Tab-separated table of C-alpha atoms in Angstrom:
chain	number	residue	atom	x	y	z
A	1	MET	CA	4.715	46.308	14.076
A	2	LEU	CA	1.642	46.431	11.912
A	3	VAL	CA	0.336	49.444	13.665
A	4	GLY	CA	4.036	50.759	13.163
A	5	ALA	CA	3.996	50.431	9.750
A	6	PHE	CA	0.725	52.545	9.132
A	7	ILE	CA	2.265	55.019	11.490
A	8	ILE	CA	5.546	55.334	9.602
A	9	GLN	CA	4.040	55.071	6.335
A	10	HIS	CA	1.369	57.792	7.350
A	11	SER	CA	3.701	60.077	8.919
A	12	LEU	CA	6.836	59.792	6.496
A	13	MET	CA	4.828	60.492	3.067
A	14	ALA	CA	3.096	63.631	4.920
A	15	THR	CA	6.661	65.323	5.378
A	16	ASP	CA	7.986	68.170	3.214
A	17	ALA	CA	10.826	65.864	2.391
A	18	TRP	CA	8.741	63.490	0.689
A	19	LYS	CA	6.823	66.025	-1.040
A	20	LYS	CA	10.209	67.581	-2.102
A	21	LEU	CA	11.282	64.036	-3.680
A	22	MET	CA	8.188	64.186	-5.445
A	23	ARG	CA	8.616	67.805	-7.095
A	24	ARG	CA	12.159	66.462	-7.923
A	25	LEU	CA	10.835	63.407	-9.607
A	26	ASN	CA	8.307	65.724	-11.430
A	27	ILE	CA	5.301	63.791	-10.147
A	28	ASN	CA	4.195	66.009	-7.527
A	29	VAL	CA	0.806	65.796	-9.013
A	30	SER	CA	0.427	62.427	-8.076
A	31	GLU	CA	1.647	62.726	-4.399
A	32	ARG	CA	-1.667	62.867	-2.996
A	33	LEU	CA	-3.089	59.538	-5.060
A	34	LEU	CA	0.202	57.938	-3.957
A	35	TYR	CA	-0.010	58.774	-0.332
A	36	VAL	CA	-3.731	57.442	-0.453
A	37	LEU	CA	-2.746	54.484	-2.366
A	38	ALA	CA	0.011	53.561	0.021
A	39	SER	CA	-2.091	53.900	3.094
A	40	CYS	CA	-4.556	51.878	1.623
A	41	PHE	CA	-2.093	49.057	0.882
A	42	VAL	CA	-0.582	49.467	4.450
A	43	LEU	CA	-4.448	49.079	6.149
A	44	THR	CA	-5.069	46.275	3.808
A	45	THR	CA	-2.137	44.450	5.052
A	46	LEU	CA	-2.772	45.761	8.513
A	47	MET	CA	-6.213	43.811	8.385
A	48	GLN	CA	-4.935	40.832	6.676
A	49	LYS	CA	-2.184	39.954	8.939
A	50	TRP	CA	-3.622	40.989	12.346
A	51	LYS	CA	-3.854	38.359	14.918
A	52	SER	CA	-6.784	38.563	17.498
A	53	THR	CA	-6.023	37.412	21.068
A	54	PRO	CA	-9.785	36.337	21.879
A	55	ASP	CA	-8.971	35.149	25.374
A	56	VAL	CA	-7.639	38.306	26.833
A	57	TYR	CA	-10.416	40.519	27.548
A	58	LEU	CA	-10.401	43.845	29.146
A	59	TRP	CA	-13.851	44.153	29.134
A	60	SER	CA	-16.949	42.087	27.606
A	61	ILE	CA	-20.523	43.292	27.417
A	62	ASP	CA	-22.615	40.620	26.729
A	63	THR	CA	-25.191	42.706	24.175
A	64	SER	CA	-27.813	40.015	23.792
A	65	GLU	CA	-28.346	40.090	27.483
A	66	SER	CA	-27.841	44.086	28.047
A	67	ARG	CA	-30.873	46.723	27.519
A	68	PHE	CA	-27.717	48.872	25.792
A	69	TRP	CA	-27.143	47.142	22.924
A	70	TRP	CA	-28.428	49.809	20.988
A	71	LEU	CA	-26.140	52.203	22.306
A	72	PHE	CA	-22.873	50.690	20.756
A	73	ILE	CA	-25.018	50.368	17.299
A	74	LEU	CA	-25.799	54.512	17.895
A	75	VAL	CA	-22.202	55.385	18.580
A	76	HIS	CA	-20.756	53.311	15.630
A	77	ALA	CA	-23.642	54.860	13.444
A	78	VAL	CA	-22.661	58.611	14.612
A	79	ALA	CA	-19.037	57.748	14.101
A	80	TRP	CA	-19.686	56.932	10.523
A	81	MET	CA	-21.812	59.764	9.998
A	82	ILE	CA	-19.242	61.838	11.231
A	83	ILE	CA	-16.522	60.613	9.093
A	84	PHE	CA	-18.959	60.543	5.870
A	85	ILE	CA	-20.191	64.396	6.620
A	86	GLU	CA	-16.262	65.431	7.130
A	87	LEU	CA	-15.354	63.640	3.823
A	88	MET	CA	-18.301	65.317	1.834
A	89	ILE	CA	-17.304	68.752	3.114
A	90	MET	CA	-13.328	67.798	2.391
A	91	ASP	CA	-14.121	67.335	-1.520
A	92	PRO	CA	-13.477	63.381	-1.807
A	93	GLY	CA	-11.859	63.516	-5.238
A	94	GLU	CA	-9.652	66.236	-4.100
A	95	LEU	CA	-8.797	64.540	-1.096
A	96	ILE	CA	-8.137	60.971	-2.682
A	97	GLY	CA	-6.020	62.854	-5.139
A	98	LEU	CA	-7.876	62.189	-8.481
A	99	LYS	CA	-8.739	65.695	-8.944
A	100	GLN	CA	-5.273	67.042	-9.060
A	101	ILE	CA	-4.436	64.520	-11.836
A	102	TYR	CA	-7.384	65.309	-13.922
A	103	PHE	CA	-7.285	69.121	-13.511
A	104	TYR	CA	-3.345	68.760	-14.369
A	105	HIS	CA	-4.048	66.487	-17.631
A	106	THR	CA	-7.085	69.339	-18.224
A	107	ARG	CA	-4.502	71.867	-17.871
A	108	LYS	CA	-6.435	73.384	-15.468
A	109	SER	CA	-5.251	75.104	-11.929
A	110	ALA	CA	-4.937	72.978	-9.054
A	111	PRO	CA	-8.262	71.820	-7.396
A	112	LEU	CA	-7.483	74.022	-4.388
A	113	SER	CA	-7.422	77.120	-6.277
A	114	TYR	CA	-11.107	77.084	-7.365
A	115	LYS	CA	-12.190	77.022	-3.568
A	116	SER	CA	-12.633	80.447	-1.440
A	117	LYS	CA	-9.923	81.717	0.838
A	118	GLU	CA	-11.947	81.013	3.827
A	119	LEU	CA	-11.973	77.027	2.967
A	120	GLN	CA	-8.584	76.949	1.630
A	121	LEU	CA	-7.578	78.166	5.302
A	122	PHE	CA	-9.822	75.683	6.806
A	123	TYR	CA	-8.097	72.926	4.735
A	124	LYS	CA	-4.859	74.041	5.768
A	125	HIS	CA	-5.611	73.889	9.747
A	126	PHE	CA	-7.855	70.654	9.377
A	127	ARG	CA	-7.028	68.379	6.507
A	128	HIS	CA	-7.867	65.000	7.716
A	129	PRO	CA	-11.315	63.729	7.907
A	130	GLY	CA	-12.360	61.308	10.746
A	131	PRO	CA	-9.861	61.355	13.983
A	132	LEU	CA	-13.474	61.542	15.811
A	133	GLY	CA	-15.270	59.125	14.210
A	134	ILE	CA	-12.197	56.415	14.351
A	135	TRP	CA	-11.523	57.382	18.110
A	136	LEU	CA	-15.048	56.308	18.729
A	137	MET	CA	-15.375	53.315	16.997
A	138	LEU	CA	-11.797	52.068	18.461
A	139	TRP	CA	-13.066	52.727	22.134
A	140	VAL	CA	-17.049	52.385	22.202
A	141	HIS	CA	-17.255	48.447	21.552
A	142	PRO	CA	-19.000	45.560	23.825
A	143	VAL	CA	-15.743	43.850	23.917
A	144	MET	CA	-12.081	45.009	24.301
A	145	THR	CA	-9.720	42.400	23.847
A	146	LEU	CA	-5.531	42.886	23.983
A	147	ASP	CA	-5.178	43.228	20.411
A	148	ARG	CA	-8.235	45.663	20.146
A	149	LEU	CA	-6.499	47.752	23.106
A	150	VAL	CA	-3.002	47.840	21.391
A	151	LEU	CA	-4.937	48.897	18.116
A	152	ALA	CA	-6.992	51.701	20.331
A	153	VAL	CA	-4.009	52.981	22.317
A	154	SER	CA	-1.531	53.173	19.467
A	155	TRP	CA	-3.909	54.870	17.425
A	156	SER	CA	-5.317	57.208	19.745
A	157	LEU	CA	-1.978	58.335	20.449
A	158	TYR	CA	-1.217	58.946	16.842
A	159	ILE	CA	-4.430	60.751	16.308
A	160	PHE	CA	-3.837	62.999	19.565
A	161	ILE	CA	0.104	63.585	18.411
A	162	ALA	CA	-0.283	63.698	15.051
A	163	TYR	CA	-3.559	65.676	14.490
A	164	SER	CA	-3.198	67.497	17.802
A	165	VAL	CA	-5.040	71.251	17.243
A	166	SER	CA	-1.982	74.145	17.881
A	167	LEU	CA	-3.265	77.203	19.395
A	168	ASN	CA	-3.069	78.727	16.258
A	169	GLY	CA	-5.408	76.220	14.842
A	170	PHE	CA	-7.777	76.583	17.888
A	171	LYS	CA	-7.934	80.426	17.467
A	172	PHE	CA	-8.549	79.928	13.384
A	173	ALA	CA	-11.530	77.035	14.205
A	174	LYS	CA	-12.841	79.776	16.718
A	175	SER	CA	-12.858	82.701	14.109
A	176	TYR	CA	-14.171	80.431	11.432
A	177	PHE	CA	-17.045	78.941	13.329
A	178	GLN	CA	-17.968	82.015	15.605
A	179	VAL	CA	-21.293	83.895	14.362
A	180	GLN	CA	-20.797	87.615	14.534
A	181	ARG	CA	-23.985	89.226	16.055
A	182	SER	CA	-24.526	92.361	14.453
A	183	ARG	CA	-25.936	95.479	16.533
A	184	SER	CA	-27.576	96.697	13.385
A	185	VAL	CA	-31.593	95.949	13.132
A	186	TYR	CA	-32.528	93.583	10.238
A	187	TYR	CA	-33.841	94.636	7.190
A	188	ARG	CA	-37.259	93.879	6.806
A	189	PRO	CA	-38.826	94.043	3.335
A	190	THR	CA	-42.234	95.777	3.341
């Protein structure tokens, strides 16, 4: 139920119907911040109410006896780095919704309008940071209990379904990140 509450909240507040309701109530400038606050509330509730099943293991690797304990630390460090880098690329103030409110009250255009057309297009296709990092943290762990499996499977399915890259998104990513090679001779100053 706790995982379902997060998925429902996170999905419903991302719909066009929710955004239309925010516009009708004339609080659309706060829509992103409300979304993030609601997500934080649901995640905090999930963490506080979660009941562990310590007696039911799918796998348990004793890292004190293993030479590979550093592998788990490395994978989790890389996962956090992926999330951190994605957050920095995405502009945390705008992602959280604080910039929208600040720009509104200082009578500036929406923060996204100050970004390049390419970055706006990128945000349209890939708006959420962290799915890969979250997936790594859920699955690459020395102990997989039944409750962790429920969390890992449900969030992995949610990430796969909610954030799956469409063919158009894939074509966009390919064109966005592909380096064009020029046949011309490079200019060398003399």
